[in-house]
Coordinates of C-alpha atoms and ligand atoms in Angstrom, one line a residue:
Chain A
X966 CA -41.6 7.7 10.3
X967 CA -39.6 4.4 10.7
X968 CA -37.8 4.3 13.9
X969 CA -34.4 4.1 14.8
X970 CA -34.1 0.6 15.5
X971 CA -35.9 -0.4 12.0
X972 CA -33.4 1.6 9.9
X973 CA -30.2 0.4 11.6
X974 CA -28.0 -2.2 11.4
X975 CA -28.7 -3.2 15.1
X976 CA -29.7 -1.4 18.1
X977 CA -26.9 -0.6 20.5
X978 CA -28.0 -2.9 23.0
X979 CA -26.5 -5.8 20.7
X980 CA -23.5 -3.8 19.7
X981 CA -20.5 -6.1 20.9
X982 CA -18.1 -5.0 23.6
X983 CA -15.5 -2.6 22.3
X984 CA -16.8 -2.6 19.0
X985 CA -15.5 -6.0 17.8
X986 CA -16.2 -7.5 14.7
X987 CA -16.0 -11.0 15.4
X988 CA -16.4 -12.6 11.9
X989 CA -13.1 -12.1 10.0
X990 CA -13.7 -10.4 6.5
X991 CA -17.3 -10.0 6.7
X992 CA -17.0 -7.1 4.3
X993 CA -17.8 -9.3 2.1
X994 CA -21.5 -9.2 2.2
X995 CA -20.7 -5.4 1.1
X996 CA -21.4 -5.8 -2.7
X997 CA -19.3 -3.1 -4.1
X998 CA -20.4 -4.4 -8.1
X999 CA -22.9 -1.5 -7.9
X1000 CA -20.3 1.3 -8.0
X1001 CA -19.0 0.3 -11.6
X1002 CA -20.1 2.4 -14.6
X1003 CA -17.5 0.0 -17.0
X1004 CA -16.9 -4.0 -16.4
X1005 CA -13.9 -5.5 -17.8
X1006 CA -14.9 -8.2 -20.5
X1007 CA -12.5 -10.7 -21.0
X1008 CA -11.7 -12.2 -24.5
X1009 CA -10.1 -15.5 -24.3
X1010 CA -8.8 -15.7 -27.3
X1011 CA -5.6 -13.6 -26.2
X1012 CA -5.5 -14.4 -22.8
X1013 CA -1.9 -16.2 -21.7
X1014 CA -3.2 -17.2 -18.1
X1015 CA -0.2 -14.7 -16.8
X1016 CA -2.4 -13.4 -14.0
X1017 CA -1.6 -9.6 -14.0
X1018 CA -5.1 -8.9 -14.1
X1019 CA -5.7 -10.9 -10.8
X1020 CA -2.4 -9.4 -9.1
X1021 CA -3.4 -6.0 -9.6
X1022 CA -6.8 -5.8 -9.0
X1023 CA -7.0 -3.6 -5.8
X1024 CA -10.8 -5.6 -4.9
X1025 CA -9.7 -8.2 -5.3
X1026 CA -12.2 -9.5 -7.5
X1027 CA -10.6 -12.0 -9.7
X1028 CA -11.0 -16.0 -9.3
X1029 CA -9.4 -18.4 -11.1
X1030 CA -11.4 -21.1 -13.3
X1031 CA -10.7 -24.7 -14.3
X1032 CA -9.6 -24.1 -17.2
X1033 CA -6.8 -21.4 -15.5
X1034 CA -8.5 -18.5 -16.9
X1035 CA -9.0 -15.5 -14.9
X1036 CA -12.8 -14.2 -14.3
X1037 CA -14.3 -11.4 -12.8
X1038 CA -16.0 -11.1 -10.0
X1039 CA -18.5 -8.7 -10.5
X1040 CA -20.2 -8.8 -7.3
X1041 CA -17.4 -6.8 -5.8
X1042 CA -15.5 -5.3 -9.3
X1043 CA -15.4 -1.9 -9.0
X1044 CA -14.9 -1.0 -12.5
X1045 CA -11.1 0.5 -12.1
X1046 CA -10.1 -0.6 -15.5
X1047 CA -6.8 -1.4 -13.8
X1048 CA -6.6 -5.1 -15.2
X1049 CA -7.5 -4.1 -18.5
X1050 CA -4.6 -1.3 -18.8
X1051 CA -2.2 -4.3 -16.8
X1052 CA -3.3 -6.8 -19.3
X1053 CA 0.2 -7.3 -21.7
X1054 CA -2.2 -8.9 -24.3
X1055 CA -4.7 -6.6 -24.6
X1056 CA -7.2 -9.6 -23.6
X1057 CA -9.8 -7.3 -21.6
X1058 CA -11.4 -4.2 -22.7
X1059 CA -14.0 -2.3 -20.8
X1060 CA -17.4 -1.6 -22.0
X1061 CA -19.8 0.3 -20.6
X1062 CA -23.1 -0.7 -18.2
X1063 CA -26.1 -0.1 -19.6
X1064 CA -28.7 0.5 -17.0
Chain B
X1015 CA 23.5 -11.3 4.2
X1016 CA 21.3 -11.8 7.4
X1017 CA 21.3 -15.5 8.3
X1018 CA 17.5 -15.5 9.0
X1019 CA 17.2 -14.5 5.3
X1020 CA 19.2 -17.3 4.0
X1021 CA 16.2 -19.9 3.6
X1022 CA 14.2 -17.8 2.4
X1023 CA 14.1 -18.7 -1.7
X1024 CA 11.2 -15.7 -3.1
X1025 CA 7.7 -15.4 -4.5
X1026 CA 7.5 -16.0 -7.9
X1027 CA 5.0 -16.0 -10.1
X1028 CA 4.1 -19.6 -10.3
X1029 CA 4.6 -19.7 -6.2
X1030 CA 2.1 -16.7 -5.4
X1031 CA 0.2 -17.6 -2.3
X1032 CA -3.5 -18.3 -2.6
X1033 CA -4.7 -16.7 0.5
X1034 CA -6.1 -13.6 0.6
X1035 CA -5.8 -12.2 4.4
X1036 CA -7.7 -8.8 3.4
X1037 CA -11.3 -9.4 1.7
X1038 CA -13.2 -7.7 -1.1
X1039 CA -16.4 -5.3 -0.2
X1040 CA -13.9 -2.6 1.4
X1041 CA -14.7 0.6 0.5
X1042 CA -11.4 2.4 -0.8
X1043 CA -11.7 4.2 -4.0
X1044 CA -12.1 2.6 -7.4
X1045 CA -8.3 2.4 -8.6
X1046 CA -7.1 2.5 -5.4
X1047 CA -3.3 2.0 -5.2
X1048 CA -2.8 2.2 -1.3
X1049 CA -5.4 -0.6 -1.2
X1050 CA -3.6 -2.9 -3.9
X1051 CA -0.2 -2.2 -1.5
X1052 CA -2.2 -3.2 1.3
X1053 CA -4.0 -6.5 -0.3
X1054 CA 0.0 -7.6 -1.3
X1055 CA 1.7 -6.7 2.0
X1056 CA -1.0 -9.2 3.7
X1057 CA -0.7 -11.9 1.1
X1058 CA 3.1 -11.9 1.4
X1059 CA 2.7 -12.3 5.1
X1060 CA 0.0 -14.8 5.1
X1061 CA -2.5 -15.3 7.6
X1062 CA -0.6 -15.8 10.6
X1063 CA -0.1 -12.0 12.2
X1064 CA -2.0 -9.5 13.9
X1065 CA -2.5 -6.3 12.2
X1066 CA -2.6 -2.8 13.7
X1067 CA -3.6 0.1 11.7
X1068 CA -3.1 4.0 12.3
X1069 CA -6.2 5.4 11.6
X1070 CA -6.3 6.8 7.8
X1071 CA -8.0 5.9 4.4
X1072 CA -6.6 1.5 4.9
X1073 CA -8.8 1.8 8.5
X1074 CA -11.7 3.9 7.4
X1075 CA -12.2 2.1 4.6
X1076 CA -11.5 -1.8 5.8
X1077 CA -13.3 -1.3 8.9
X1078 CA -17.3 0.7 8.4
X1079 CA -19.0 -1.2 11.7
X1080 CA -20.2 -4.2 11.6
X1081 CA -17.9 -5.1 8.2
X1082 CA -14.1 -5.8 8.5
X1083 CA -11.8 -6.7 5.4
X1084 CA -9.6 -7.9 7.5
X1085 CA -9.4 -12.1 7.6
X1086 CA -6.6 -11.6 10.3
X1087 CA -6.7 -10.4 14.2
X1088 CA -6.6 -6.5 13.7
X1089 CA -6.6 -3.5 15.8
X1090 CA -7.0 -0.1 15.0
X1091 CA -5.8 3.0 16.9
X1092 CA -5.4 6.6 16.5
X1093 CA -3.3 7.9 14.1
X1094 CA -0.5 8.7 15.7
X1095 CA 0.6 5.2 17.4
X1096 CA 0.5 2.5 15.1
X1097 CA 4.3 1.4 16.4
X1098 CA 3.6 2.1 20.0
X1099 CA 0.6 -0.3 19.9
X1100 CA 2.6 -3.2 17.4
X1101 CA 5.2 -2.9 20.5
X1102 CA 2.9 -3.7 22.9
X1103 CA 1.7 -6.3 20.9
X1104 CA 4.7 -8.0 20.5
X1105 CA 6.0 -7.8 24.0
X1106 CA 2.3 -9.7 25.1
X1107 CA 3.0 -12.4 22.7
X1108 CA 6.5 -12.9 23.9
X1109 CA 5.2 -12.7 27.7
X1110 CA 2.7 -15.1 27.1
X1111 CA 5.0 -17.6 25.5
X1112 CA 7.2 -17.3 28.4
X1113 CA 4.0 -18.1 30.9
X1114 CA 3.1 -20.8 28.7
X1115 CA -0.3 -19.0 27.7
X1116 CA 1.0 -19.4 23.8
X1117 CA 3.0 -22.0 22.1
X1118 CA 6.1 -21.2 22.2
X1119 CA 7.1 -22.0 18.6
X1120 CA 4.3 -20.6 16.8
X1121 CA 5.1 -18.3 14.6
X1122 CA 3.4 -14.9 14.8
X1123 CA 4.4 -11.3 12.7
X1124 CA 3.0 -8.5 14.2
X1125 CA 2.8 -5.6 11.9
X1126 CA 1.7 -2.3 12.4
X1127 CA 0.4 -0.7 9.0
X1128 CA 0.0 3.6 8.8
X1129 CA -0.2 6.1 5.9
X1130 CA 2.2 8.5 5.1
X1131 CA 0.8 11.4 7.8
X1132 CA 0.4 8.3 10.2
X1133 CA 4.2 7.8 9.7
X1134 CA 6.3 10.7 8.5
X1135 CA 4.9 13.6 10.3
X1136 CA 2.5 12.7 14.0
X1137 CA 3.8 9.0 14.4
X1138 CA 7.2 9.9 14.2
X1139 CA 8.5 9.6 17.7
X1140 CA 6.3 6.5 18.2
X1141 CA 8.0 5.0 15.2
X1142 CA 11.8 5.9 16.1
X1143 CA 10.9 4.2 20.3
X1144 CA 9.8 1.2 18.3
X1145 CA 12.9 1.0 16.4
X1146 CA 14.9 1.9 19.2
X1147 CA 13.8 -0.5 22.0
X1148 CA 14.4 -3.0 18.9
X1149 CA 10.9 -4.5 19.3
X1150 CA 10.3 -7.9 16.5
X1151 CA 7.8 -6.6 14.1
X1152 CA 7.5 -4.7 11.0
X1153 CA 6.3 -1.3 10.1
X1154 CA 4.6 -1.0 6.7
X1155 CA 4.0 3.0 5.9
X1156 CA 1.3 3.2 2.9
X1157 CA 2.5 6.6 1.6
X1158 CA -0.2 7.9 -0.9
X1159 CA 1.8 11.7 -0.3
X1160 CA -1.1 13.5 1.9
X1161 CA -3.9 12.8 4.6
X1162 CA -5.9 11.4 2.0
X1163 CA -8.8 10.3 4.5
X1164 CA -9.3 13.7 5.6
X1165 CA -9.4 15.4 2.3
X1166 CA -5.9 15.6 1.1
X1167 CA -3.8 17.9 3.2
X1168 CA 0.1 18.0 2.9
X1169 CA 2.4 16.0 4.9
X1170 CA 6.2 15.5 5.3
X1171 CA 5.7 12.9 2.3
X1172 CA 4.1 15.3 0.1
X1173 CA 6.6 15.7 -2.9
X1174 CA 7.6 19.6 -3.8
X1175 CA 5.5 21.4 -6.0
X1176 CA 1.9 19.4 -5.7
X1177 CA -1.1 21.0 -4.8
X1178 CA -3.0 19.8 -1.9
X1179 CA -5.4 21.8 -0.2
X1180 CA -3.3 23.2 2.5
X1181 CA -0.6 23.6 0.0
X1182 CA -2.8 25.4 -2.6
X1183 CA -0.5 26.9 -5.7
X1184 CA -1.2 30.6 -6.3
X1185 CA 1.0 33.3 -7.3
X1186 CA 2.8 32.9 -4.3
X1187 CA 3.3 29.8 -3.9
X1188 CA 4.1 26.6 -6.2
X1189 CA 2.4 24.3 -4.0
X1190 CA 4.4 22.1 -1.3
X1191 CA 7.3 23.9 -1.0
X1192 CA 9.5 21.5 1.2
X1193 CA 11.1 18.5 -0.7
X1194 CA 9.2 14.4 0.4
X1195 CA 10.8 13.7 3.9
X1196 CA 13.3 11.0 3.6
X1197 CA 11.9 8.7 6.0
X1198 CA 13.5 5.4 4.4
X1199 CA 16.7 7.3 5.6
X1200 CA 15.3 8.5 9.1
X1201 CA 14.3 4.6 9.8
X1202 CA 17.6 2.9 8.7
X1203 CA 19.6 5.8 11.3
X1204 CA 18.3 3.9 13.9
X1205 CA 20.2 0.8 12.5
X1206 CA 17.8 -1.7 12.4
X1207 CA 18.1 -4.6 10.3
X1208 CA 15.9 -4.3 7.4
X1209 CA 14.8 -1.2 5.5
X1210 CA 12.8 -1.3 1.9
X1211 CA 11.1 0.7 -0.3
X1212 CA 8.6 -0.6 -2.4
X1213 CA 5.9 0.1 -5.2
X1214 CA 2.8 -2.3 -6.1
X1215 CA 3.7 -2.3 -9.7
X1216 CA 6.5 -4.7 -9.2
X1217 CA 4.6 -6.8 -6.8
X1218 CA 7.2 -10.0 -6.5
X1219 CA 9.8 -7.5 -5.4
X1220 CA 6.8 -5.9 -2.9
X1221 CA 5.8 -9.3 -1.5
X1222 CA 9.6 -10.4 -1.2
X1223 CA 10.6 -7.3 0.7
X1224 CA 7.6 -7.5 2.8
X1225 CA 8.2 -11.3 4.0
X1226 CA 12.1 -10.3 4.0
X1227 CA 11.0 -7.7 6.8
X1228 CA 9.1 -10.4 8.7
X1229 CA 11.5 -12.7 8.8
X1230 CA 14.5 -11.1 10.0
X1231 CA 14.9 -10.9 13.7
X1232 CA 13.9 -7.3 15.1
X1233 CA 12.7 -3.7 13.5
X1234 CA 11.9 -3.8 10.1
X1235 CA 10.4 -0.4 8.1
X1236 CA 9.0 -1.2 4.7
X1237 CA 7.7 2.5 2.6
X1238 CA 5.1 1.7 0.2
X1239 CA 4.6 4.2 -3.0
X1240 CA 1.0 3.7 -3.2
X1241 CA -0.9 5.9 -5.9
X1242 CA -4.4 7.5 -5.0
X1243 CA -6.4 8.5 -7.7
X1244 CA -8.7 10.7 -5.5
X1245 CA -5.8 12.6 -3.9
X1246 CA -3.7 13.2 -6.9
X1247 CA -6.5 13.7 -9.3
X1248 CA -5.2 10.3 -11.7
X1249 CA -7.3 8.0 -13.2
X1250 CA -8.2 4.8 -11.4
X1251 CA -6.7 2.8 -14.2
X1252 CA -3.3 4.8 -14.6
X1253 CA -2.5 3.8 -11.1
X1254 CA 0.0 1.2 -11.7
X1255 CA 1.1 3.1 -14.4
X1256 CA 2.4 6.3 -11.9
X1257 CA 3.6 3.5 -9.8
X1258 CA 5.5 2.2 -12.7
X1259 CA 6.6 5.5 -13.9
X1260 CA 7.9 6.7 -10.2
X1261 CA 10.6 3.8 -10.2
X1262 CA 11.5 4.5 -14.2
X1263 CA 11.5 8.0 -13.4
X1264 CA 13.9 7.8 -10.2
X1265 CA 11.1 9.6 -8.2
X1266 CA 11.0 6.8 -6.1
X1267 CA 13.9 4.2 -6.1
X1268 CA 13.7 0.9 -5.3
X1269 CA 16.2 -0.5 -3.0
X1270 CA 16.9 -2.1 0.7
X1271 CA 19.3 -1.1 3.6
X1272 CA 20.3 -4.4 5.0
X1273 CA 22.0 -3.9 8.3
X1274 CA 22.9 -0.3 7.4
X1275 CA 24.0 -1.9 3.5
X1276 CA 22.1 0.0 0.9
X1277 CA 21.4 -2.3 -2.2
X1278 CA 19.8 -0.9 -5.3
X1279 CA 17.1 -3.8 -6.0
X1280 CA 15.8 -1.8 -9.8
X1281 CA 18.8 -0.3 -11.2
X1282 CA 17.7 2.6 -13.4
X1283 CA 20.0 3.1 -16.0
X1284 CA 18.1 4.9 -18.8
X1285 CA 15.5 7.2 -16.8
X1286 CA 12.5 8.8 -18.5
X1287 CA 12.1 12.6 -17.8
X1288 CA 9.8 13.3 -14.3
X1289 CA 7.4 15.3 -16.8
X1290 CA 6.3 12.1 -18.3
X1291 CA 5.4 11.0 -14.4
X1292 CA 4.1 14.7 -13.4
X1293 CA 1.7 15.0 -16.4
X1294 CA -0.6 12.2 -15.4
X1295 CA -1.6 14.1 -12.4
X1296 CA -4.0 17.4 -11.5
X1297 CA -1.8 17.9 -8.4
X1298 CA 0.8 19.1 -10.7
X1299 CA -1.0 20.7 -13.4
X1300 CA 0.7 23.9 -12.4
X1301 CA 4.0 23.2 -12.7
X1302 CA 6.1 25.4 -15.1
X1303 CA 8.5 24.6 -17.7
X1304 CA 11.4 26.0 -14.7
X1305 CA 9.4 24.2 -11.7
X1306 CA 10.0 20.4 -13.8
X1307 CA 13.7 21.6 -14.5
X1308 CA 14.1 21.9 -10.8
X1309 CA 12.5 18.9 -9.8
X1310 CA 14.3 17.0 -12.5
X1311 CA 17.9 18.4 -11.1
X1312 CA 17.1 17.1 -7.2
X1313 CA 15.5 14.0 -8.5
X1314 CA 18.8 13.3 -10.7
X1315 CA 20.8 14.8 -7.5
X1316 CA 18.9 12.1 -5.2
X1317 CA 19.3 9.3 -7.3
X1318 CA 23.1 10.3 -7.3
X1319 CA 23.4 10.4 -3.7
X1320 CA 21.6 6.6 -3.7
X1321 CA 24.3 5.0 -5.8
X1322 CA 26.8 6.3 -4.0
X1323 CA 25.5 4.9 -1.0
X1324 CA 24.7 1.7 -2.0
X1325 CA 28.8 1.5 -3.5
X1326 CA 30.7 3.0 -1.0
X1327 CA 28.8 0.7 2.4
Ligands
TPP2730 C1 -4.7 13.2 16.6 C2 -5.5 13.2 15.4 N1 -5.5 14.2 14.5 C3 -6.2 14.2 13.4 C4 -7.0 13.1 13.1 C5 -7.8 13.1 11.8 N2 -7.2 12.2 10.8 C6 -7.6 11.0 10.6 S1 -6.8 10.2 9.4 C7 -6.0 11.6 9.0 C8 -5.0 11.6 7.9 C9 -4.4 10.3 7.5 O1 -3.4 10.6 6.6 P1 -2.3 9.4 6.3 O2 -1.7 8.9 7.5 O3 -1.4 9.9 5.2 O4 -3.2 8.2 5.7 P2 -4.1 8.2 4.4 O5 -5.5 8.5 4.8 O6 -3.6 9.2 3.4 O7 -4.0 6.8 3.9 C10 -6.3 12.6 9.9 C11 -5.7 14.0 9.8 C12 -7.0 12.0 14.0 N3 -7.7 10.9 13.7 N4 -6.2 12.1 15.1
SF4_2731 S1 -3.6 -10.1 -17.7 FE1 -4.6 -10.5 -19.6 S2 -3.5 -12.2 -20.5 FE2 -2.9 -12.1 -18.3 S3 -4.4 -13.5 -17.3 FE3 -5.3 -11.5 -17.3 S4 -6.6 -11.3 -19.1 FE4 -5.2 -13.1 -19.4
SF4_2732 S1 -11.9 -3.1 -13.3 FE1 -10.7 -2.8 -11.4 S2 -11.9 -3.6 -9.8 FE2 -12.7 -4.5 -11.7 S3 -11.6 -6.4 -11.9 FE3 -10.5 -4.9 -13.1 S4 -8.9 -4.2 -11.6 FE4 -10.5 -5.2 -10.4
SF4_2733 S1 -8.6 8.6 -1.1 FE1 -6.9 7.7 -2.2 S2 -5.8 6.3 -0.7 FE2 -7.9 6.8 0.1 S3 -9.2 5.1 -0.5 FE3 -9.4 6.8 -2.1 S4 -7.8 6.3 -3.6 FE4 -7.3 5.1 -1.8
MG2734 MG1 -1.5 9.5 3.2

């Protein structure tokens, strides 16, 4: 049987004061990628560089390139399929993950 | 037009800060529309304010120990005191400017941010003693129509007719049978400066009204439509979509109350029936023919009402 202090995050004794989380927007170490069951696939092709796709994304997991383009982040896309029904030019469509 | 607001020129899209004060890895559900209104509010404020959140789906889900989302100072609190708590923020900062503790001319918003239960129906009073008292902050209500974080239950926002489960449709009953609390209306009675409603599917008018609130001097009250899949049994990816549809619908208007001045800031003039709007969603699946007839009169009666205010003041 693992013990208590092998499973958690941290034993209470180094829980901070209060509670506080001192390191602002740590969440990120939380990969929520693995929740997706469809990633958005971007086709470049039609994409106009308008940025709906990144301004509606609720993660948000967009980033934009060099080039302007708008990619995914799939470390933390959750697989909404918001951008892709956002998207005026039809540029993303969402495919399914294979596992 | 308020003088404080007379600088101010807009976000537009070329102009949209890069910042993001809220982080990815939060937990809120895929599709999430409270989230999206949430992730805008913040970058139309920037990173300079301190955040207080009701308790509700935006805290549970920001906030799992150790993780934060939040890249700004941020507090959470029970559910029913979000404004209570902002007060108290605000009057510190302004009492340790006047020690000399903080400088003096930097620039801090304090907002306080609660869901629709967190605002309408148990924060009430500690909402209207915030406006009263005339503290400097703003009040951002994320109204996603129920207690979502507790497993959708009605509240004062819920609108008429949806099923929740402590508004179950049956025989009986239709579902909610009280009409969404006007709490837009109940805010601007206390004659604060700035009052807006907002919806994440026109963002630039959601980012603008949200920095509008900050700037002006004293209360401001900003309701956000904010769709939630989960709660109203949508898809993920038709949540800008209802959002959309609520505004071209005349569910929910878009407009401001600028020291007691009502403007209209999405005129509707050709509105597509509320069946196209209720249709996307389970929590209406119920509905009868007569049901949508009466929801369409009172949403046409509203919308009525709203331009007559916004001519006449
Ligand atoms: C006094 C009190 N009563 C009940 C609860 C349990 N509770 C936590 S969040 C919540 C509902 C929140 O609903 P809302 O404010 O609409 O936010 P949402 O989760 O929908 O974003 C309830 C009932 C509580 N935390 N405190
Ligand atoms: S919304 Fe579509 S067209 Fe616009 S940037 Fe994204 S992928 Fe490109
Ligand atoms: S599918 Fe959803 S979570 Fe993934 S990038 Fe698109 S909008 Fe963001
Ligand atoms: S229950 Fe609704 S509001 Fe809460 S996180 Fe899920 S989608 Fe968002
Ligand atoms: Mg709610």
């Amino acid at each position: 049987m693992p013990k208590g202090k092998d499973t958690a995050l941290m034993s209470w004794k180094e829980v901070p004061f209060g509670c506080y989380i001192l390191e602002p927007g740590n969440s990120v170490k939380f990969k929520t990628g693995d929740w997706r069951s469809f990633r958005p696939v971007l086709d470049k092709e039609k994409c106009i560089k308008c940025g709906q796709c990144y301004i509606m994304c609720p993660e948000p997991a967009y980033e934009q390139d060099e080039e302007g383009y708008y990619i995914v982040n799939l470390t933390y896309c959750k697989g909404c399929g918001i951008c892709a029904s956002v998207c005026p030019k039809g540029a993303i469509t969402m495919v399914i993950e294979e596992v | 037009m308020l003088k404080e607001l007379a600088k101010f020129k807009g976000f537009s899209a070329k102009n949209l800060p890069k910042e993001e004060p809220f982080a990815p890895g939060h937990r809120a559900c895929q599709g999430c529309g409270e989230v999206l209104a949430l992730r805008l509010a913040l970058k139309a404020l920037g990173m300079n304010v301190i955040a207080v959140s009701a308790t509700g789906c935006m805290e549970i889900i920001s906030s799992p120990f150790p993780y934060t989302s939040w890249r700004v100072p941020w507090i959470h609190i029970a559910f029913e005191n979000a404004a209570a708590v902002a007060s108290g923020v605000e009057a510190a900062l302004k009492a340790l400017k006047r020690k000399g503790r903080f400088p003096k001319n930097r620039r801090v918003d304090v907002v306080a941010f609660a869901g629709d239960g967190g605002t309408a129906d148990i924060g009430l009073q500690a909402l209207s003693g915030a406006l009263e008292r005339g503290h400097d902050f703003v009040y951002i209500c994320l109204d996603n129509e129920a207690y979502m974080n507790t497993g959708v239950q009605r509240s004062g926002c819920t609108p008429y007719g949806a099923m929740t489960t402590t508004s179950p449709p049956g025989e009986k009953s239709i579902g909610q049978m009280t009409w969404k609390k006007n709490v837009p209306a109940i805010a601007a009675a206390h004659g604060i400066p700035y009052v807006a409603t907002a919806t994440p599917a026109f963002f630039l008018d959601l980012m603008n009204k949200v920095k509008k609130a900050a700037l002006v001097n004293g209360p401001a009250y900003v309701h956000i439509y904010s769709p939630c899949p989960t709660g109203w049994g949508s898809k993920g990816e038709d949540s800008i979509r209802l959002a959309r549809l609520a505004v071209e619908t005349r569910i929910f208007p878009l407009y401001e109350v600028i020291e007691g001045k009502y403007y209209i800031t999405r005129k509707v003039t050709k509105p597509k029936p509320v069946e196209e709007y209720l249709k996307l969603q389970r929590r209406f699946r119920h509905l009868t023919e007569e049901h949508i007839r009466e929801i369409q009169q009172r949403v046409d009666a509203e919308y009525e009402r709203l331009l007559r205010l916004a001519e006449c003041l």
